[in-house]
PDB file of C-alpha atoms in Angstrom:
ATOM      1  CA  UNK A 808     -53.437  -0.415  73.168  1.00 43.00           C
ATOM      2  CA  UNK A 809     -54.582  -4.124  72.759  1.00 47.00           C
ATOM      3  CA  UNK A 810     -52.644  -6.970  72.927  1.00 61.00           C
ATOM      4  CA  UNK A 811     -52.522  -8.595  69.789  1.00 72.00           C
ATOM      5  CA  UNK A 812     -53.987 -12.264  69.970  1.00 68.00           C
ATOM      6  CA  UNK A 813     -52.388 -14.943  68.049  1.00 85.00           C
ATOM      7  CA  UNK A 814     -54.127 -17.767  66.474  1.00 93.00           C
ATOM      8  CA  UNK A 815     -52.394 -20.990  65.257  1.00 96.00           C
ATOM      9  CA  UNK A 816     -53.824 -23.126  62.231  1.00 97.00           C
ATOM     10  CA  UNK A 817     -53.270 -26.965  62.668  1.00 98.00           C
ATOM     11  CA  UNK A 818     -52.060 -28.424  59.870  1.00 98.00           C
ATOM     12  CA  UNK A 819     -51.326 -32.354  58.883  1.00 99.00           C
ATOM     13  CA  UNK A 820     -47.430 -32.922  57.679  1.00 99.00           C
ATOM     14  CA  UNK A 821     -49.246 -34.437  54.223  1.00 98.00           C
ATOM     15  CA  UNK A 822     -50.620 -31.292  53.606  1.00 99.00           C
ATOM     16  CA  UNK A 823     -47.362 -29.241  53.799  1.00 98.00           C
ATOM     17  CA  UNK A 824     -45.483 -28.584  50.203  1.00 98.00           C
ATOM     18  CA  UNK A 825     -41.933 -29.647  50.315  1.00 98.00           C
ATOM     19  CA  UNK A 826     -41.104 -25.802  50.250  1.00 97.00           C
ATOM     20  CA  UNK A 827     -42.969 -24.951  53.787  1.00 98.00           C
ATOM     21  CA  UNK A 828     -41.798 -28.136  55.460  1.00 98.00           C
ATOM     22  CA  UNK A 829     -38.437 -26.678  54.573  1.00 98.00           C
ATOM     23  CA  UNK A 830     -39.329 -23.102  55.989  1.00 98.00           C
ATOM     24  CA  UNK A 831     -40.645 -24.579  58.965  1.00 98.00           C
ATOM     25  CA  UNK A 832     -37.711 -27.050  59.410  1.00 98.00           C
ATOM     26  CA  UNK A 833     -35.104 -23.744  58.895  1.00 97.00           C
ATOM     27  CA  UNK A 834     -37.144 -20.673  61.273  1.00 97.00           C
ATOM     28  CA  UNK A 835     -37.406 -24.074  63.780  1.00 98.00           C
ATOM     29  CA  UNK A 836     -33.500 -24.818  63.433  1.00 97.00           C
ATOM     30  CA  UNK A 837     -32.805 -20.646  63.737  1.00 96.00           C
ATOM     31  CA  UNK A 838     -35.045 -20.909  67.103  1.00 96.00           C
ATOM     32  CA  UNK A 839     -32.670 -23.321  68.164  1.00 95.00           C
ATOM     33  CA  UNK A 840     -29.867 -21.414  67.414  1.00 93.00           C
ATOM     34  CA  UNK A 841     -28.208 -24.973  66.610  1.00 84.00           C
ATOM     35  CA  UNK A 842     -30.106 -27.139  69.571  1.00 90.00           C
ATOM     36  CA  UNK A 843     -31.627 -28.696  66.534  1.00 94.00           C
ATOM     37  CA  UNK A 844     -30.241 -31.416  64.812  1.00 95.00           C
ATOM     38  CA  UNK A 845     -32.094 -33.607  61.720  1.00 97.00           C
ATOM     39  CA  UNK A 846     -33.506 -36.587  63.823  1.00 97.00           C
ATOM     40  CA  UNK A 847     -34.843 -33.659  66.225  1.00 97.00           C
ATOM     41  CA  UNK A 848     -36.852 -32.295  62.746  1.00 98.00           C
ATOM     42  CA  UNK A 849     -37.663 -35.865  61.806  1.00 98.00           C
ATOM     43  CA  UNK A 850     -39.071 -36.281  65.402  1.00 98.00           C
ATOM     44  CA  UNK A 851     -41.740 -33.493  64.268  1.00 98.00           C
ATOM     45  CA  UNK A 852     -43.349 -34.809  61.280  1.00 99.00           C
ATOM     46  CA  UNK A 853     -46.147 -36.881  60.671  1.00 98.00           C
ATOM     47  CA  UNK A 854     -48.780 -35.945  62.998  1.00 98.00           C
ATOM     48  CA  UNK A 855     -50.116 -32.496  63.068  1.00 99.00           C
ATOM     49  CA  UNK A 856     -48.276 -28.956  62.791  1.00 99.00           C
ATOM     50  CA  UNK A 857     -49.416 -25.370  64.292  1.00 99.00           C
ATOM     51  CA  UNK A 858     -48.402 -22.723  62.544  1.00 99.00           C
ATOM     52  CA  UNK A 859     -48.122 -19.265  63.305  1.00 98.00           C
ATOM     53  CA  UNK A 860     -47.681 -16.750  59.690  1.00 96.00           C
ATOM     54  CA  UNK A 861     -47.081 -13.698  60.164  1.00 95.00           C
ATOM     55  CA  UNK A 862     -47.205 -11.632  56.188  1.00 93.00           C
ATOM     56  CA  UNK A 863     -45.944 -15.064  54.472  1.00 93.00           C
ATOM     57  CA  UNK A 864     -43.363 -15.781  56.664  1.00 95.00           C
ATOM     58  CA  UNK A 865     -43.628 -18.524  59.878  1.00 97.00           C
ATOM     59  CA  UNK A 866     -42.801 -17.272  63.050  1.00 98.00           C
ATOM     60  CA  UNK A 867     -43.945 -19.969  65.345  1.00 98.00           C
ATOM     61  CA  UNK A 868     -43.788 -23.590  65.342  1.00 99.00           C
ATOM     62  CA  UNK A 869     -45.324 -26.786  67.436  1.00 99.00           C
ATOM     63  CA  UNK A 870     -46.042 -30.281  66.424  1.00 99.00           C
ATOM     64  CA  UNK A 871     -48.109 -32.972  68.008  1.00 99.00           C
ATOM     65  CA  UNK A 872     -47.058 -36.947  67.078  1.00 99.00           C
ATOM     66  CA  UNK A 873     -48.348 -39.909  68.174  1.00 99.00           C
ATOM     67  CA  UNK A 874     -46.253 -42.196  70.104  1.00 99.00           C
ATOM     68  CA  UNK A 875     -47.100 -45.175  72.742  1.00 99.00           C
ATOM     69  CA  UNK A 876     -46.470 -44.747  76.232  1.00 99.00           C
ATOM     70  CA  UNK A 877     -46.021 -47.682  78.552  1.00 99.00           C
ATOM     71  CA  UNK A 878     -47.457 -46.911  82.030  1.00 99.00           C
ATOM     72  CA  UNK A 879     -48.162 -49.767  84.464  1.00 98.00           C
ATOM     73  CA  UNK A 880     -48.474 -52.327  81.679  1.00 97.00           C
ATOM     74  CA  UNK A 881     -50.770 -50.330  79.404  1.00 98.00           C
ATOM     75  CA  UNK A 882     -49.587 -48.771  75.751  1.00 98.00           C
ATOM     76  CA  UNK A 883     -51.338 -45.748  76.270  1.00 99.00           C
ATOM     77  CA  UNK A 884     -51.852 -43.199  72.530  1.00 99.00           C
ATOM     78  CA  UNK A 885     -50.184 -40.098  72.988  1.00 99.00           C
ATOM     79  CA  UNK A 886     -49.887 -37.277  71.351  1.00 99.00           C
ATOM     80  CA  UNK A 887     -46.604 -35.997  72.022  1.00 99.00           C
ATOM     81  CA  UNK A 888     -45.584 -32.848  71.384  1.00 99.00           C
ATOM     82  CA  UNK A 889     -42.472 -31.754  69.764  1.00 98.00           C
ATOM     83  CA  UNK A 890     -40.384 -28.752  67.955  1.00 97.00           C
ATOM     84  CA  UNK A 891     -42.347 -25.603  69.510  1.00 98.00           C
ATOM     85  CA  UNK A 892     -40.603 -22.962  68.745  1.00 97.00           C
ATOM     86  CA  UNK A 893     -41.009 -19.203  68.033  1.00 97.00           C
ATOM     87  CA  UNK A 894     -38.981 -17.047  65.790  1.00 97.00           C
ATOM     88  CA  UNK A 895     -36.574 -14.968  68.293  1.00 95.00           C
ATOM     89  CA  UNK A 896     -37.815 -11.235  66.825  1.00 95.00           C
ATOM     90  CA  UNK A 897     -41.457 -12.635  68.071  1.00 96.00           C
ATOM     91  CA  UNK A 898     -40.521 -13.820  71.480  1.00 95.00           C
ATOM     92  CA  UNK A 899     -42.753 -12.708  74.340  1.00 93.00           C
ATOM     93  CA  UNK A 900     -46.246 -12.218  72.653  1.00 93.00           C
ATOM     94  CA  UNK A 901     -47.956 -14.826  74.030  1.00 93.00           C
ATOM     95  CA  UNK A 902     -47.347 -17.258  70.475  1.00 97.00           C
ATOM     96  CA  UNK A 903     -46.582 -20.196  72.317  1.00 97.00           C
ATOM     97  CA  UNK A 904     -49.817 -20.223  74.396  1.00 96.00           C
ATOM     98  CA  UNK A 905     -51.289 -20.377  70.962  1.00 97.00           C
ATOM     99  CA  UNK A 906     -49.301 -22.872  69.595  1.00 98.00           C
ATOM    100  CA  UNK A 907     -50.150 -25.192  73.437  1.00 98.00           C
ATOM    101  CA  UNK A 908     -53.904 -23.994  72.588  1.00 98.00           C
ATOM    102  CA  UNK A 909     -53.919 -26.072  69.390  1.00 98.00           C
ATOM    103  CA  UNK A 910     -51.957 -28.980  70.057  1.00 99.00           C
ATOM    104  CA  UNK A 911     -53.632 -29.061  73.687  1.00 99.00           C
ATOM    105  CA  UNK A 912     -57.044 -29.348  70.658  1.00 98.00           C
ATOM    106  CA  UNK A 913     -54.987 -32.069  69.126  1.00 99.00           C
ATOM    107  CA  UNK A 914     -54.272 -33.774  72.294  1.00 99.00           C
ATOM    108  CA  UNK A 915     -57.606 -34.203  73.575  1.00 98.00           C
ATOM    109  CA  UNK A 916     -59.419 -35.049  70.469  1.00 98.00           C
ATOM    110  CA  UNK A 917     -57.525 -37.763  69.434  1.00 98.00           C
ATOM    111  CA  UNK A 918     -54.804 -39.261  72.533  1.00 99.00           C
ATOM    112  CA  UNK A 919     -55.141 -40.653  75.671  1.00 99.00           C
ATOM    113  CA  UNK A 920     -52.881 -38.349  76.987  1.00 99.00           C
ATOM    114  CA  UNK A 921     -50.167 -35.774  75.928  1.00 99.00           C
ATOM    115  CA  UNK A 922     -46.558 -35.605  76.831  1.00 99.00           C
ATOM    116  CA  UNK A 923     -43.965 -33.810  76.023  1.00 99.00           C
ATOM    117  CA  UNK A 924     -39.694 -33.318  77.383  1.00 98.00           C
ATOM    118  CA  UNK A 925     -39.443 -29.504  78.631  1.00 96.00           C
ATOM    119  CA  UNK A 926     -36.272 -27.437  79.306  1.00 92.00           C
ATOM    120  CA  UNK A 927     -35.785 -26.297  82.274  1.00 92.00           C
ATOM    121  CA  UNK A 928     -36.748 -22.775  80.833  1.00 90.00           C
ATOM    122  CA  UNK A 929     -40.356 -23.742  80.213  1.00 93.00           C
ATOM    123  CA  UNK A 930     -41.676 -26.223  82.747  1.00 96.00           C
ATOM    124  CA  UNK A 931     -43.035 -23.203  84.497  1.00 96.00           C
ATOM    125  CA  UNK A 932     -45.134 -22.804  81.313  1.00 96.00           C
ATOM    126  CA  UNK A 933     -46.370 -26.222  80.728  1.00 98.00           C
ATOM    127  CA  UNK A 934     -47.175 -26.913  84.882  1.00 98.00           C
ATOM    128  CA  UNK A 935     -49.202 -23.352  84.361  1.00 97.00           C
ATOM    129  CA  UNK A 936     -50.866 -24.969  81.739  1.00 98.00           C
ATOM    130  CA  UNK A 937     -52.175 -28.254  83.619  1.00 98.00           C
ATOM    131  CA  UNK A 938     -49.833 -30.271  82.375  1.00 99.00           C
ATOM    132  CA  UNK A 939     -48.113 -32.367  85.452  1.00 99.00           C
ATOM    133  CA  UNK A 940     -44.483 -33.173  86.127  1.00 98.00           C
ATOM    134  CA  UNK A 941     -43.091 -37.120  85.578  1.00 99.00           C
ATOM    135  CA  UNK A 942     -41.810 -37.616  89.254  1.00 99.00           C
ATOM    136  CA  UNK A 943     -41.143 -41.410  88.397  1.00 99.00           C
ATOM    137  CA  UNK A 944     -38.471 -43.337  86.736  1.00 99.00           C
ATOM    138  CA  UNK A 945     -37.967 -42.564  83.144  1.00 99.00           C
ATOM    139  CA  UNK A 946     -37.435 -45.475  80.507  1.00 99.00           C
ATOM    140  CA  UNK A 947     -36.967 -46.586  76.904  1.00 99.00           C
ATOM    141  CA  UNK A 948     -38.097 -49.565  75.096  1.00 98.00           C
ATOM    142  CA  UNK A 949     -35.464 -50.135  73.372  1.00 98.00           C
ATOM    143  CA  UNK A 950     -34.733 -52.994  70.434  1.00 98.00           C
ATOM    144  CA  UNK A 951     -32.769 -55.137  73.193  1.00 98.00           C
ATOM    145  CA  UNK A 952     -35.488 -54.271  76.103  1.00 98.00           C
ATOM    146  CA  UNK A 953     -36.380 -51.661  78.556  1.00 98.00           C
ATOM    147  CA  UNK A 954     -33.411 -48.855  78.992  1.00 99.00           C
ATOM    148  CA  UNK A 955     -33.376 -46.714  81.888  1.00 99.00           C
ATOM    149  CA  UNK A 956     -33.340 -43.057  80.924  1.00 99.00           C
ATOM    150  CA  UNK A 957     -32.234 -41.382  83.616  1.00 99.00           C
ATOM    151  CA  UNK A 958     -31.001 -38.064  82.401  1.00 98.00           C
ATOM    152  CA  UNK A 959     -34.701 -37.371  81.054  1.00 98.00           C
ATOM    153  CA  UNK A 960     -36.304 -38.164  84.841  1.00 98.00           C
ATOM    154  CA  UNK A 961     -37.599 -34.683  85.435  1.00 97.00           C
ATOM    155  CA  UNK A 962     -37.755 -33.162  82.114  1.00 98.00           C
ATOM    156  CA  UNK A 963     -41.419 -35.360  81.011  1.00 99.00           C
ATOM    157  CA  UNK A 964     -44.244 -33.550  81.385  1.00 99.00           C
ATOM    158  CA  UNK A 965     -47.985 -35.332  80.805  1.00 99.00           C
ATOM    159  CA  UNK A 966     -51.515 -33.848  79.977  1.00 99.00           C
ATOM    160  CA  UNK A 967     -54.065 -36.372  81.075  1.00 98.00           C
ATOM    161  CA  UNK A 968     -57.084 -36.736  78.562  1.00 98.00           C
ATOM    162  CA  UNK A 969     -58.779 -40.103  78.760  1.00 93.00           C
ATOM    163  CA  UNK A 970     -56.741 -41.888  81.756  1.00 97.00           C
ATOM    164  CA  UNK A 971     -55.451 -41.876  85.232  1.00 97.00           C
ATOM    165  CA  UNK A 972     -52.385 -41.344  85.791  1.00 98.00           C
ATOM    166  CA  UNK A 973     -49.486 -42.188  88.623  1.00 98.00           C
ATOM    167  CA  UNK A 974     -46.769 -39.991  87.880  1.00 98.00           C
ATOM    168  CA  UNK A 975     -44.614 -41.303  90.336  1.00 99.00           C
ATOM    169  CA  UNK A 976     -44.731 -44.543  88.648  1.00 99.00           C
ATOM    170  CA  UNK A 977     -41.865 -45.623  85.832  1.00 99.00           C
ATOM    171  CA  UNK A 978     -43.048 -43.900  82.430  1.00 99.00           C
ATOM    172  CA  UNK A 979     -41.909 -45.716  78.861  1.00 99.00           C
ATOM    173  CA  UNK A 980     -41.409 -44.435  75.955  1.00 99.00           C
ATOM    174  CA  UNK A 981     -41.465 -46.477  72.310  1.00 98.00           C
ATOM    175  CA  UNK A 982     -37.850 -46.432  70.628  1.00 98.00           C
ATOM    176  CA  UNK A 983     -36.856 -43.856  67.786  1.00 98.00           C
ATOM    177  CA  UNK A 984     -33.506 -42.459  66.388  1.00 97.00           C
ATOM    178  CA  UNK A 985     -31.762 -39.528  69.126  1.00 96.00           C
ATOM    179  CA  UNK A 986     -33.426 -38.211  72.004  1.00 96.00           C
ATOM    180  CA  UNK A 987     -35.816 -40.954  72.903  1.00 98.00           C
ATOM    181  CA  UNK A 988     -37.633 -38.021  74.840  1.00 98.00           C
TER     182      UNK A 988
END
């Protein structure tokens, strides 16, 4: 028997109807099993969305933002990844490496680098994947300044594309609602 391979189409948030950014927004919030609040969902949209269908209904989620990085004094365009989640009946079939296969796409067509916060759960994943570890200090820039974010030192992950990068260094982040990472 043959593994079944999974195939993800990207999608733009413009180009979802009202009704599949809902669909999305619940089978993501399910995935979660509650993890997931509104700002996390806002956090997703307006960059680009892969999608996994499966007979009309979504079964696996990932979406790829930009944001600004600061690292050693440069704003560096990322594409940072966010909401990737699969539907908990579809677990284990290999839909998140096709959900990292198009956003990785994303990523290196259009950012200077990716990044993403991982759970402890998946950094095995994401190091498998090329994507290095954030061993420095972890920061905000915040309305009032920079912020320390020290609970998130450990949990950034980056995919070099266009720059060099020392990950031991301090790594910024621009400001937004919630988790800042």
């Amino acid at each position: 028997m043959h593994a079944q391979v999974h195939t993800a189409r990207l999608v733009h948030t413009s180009d979802l109807d009202s009704e599949t950014r809902e669909r999305i927004h619940q089978m993501v919030a399910d995935a979660f099993a509650g993890d997931f609040t509104e700002t996390d969902w806002e956090h997703a949209l307006g960059g680009m969305h892969a999608l996994i269908w499966h007979h009309g209904a979504i079964i696996a989620h990932a979406a790829v933002v930009q944001r600004r990085l600061i690292h050693q004094g440069n704003a560096l365009r990322c594409g940072y990844v966010e909401g990737v989640a699969v539907r908990e009946d579809w677990r284990g079939r290999g839909l998140v490496t096709a959900l990292l296969d198009a956003g990785e796409q994303v990523i290196r067509g259009a950012y200077q680098l990716g990044a993403l916060s991982s759970s402890a759960r998946a950094r095995r994943l994401y190091a498998s994947r090329g994507w290095l570890p954030w061993l420095g200090p972890t920061s905000v820039l915040a309305p009032a300044g920079p912020v320390r974010t020290p609970d998130d030192d450990g949990t950034v992950f980056v995919l070099p594309v266009e720059v060099t990068l020392d990950t031991s260094a301090g790594l910024m982040c621009d400001w937004r609602a919630g988790d800042v990472w």
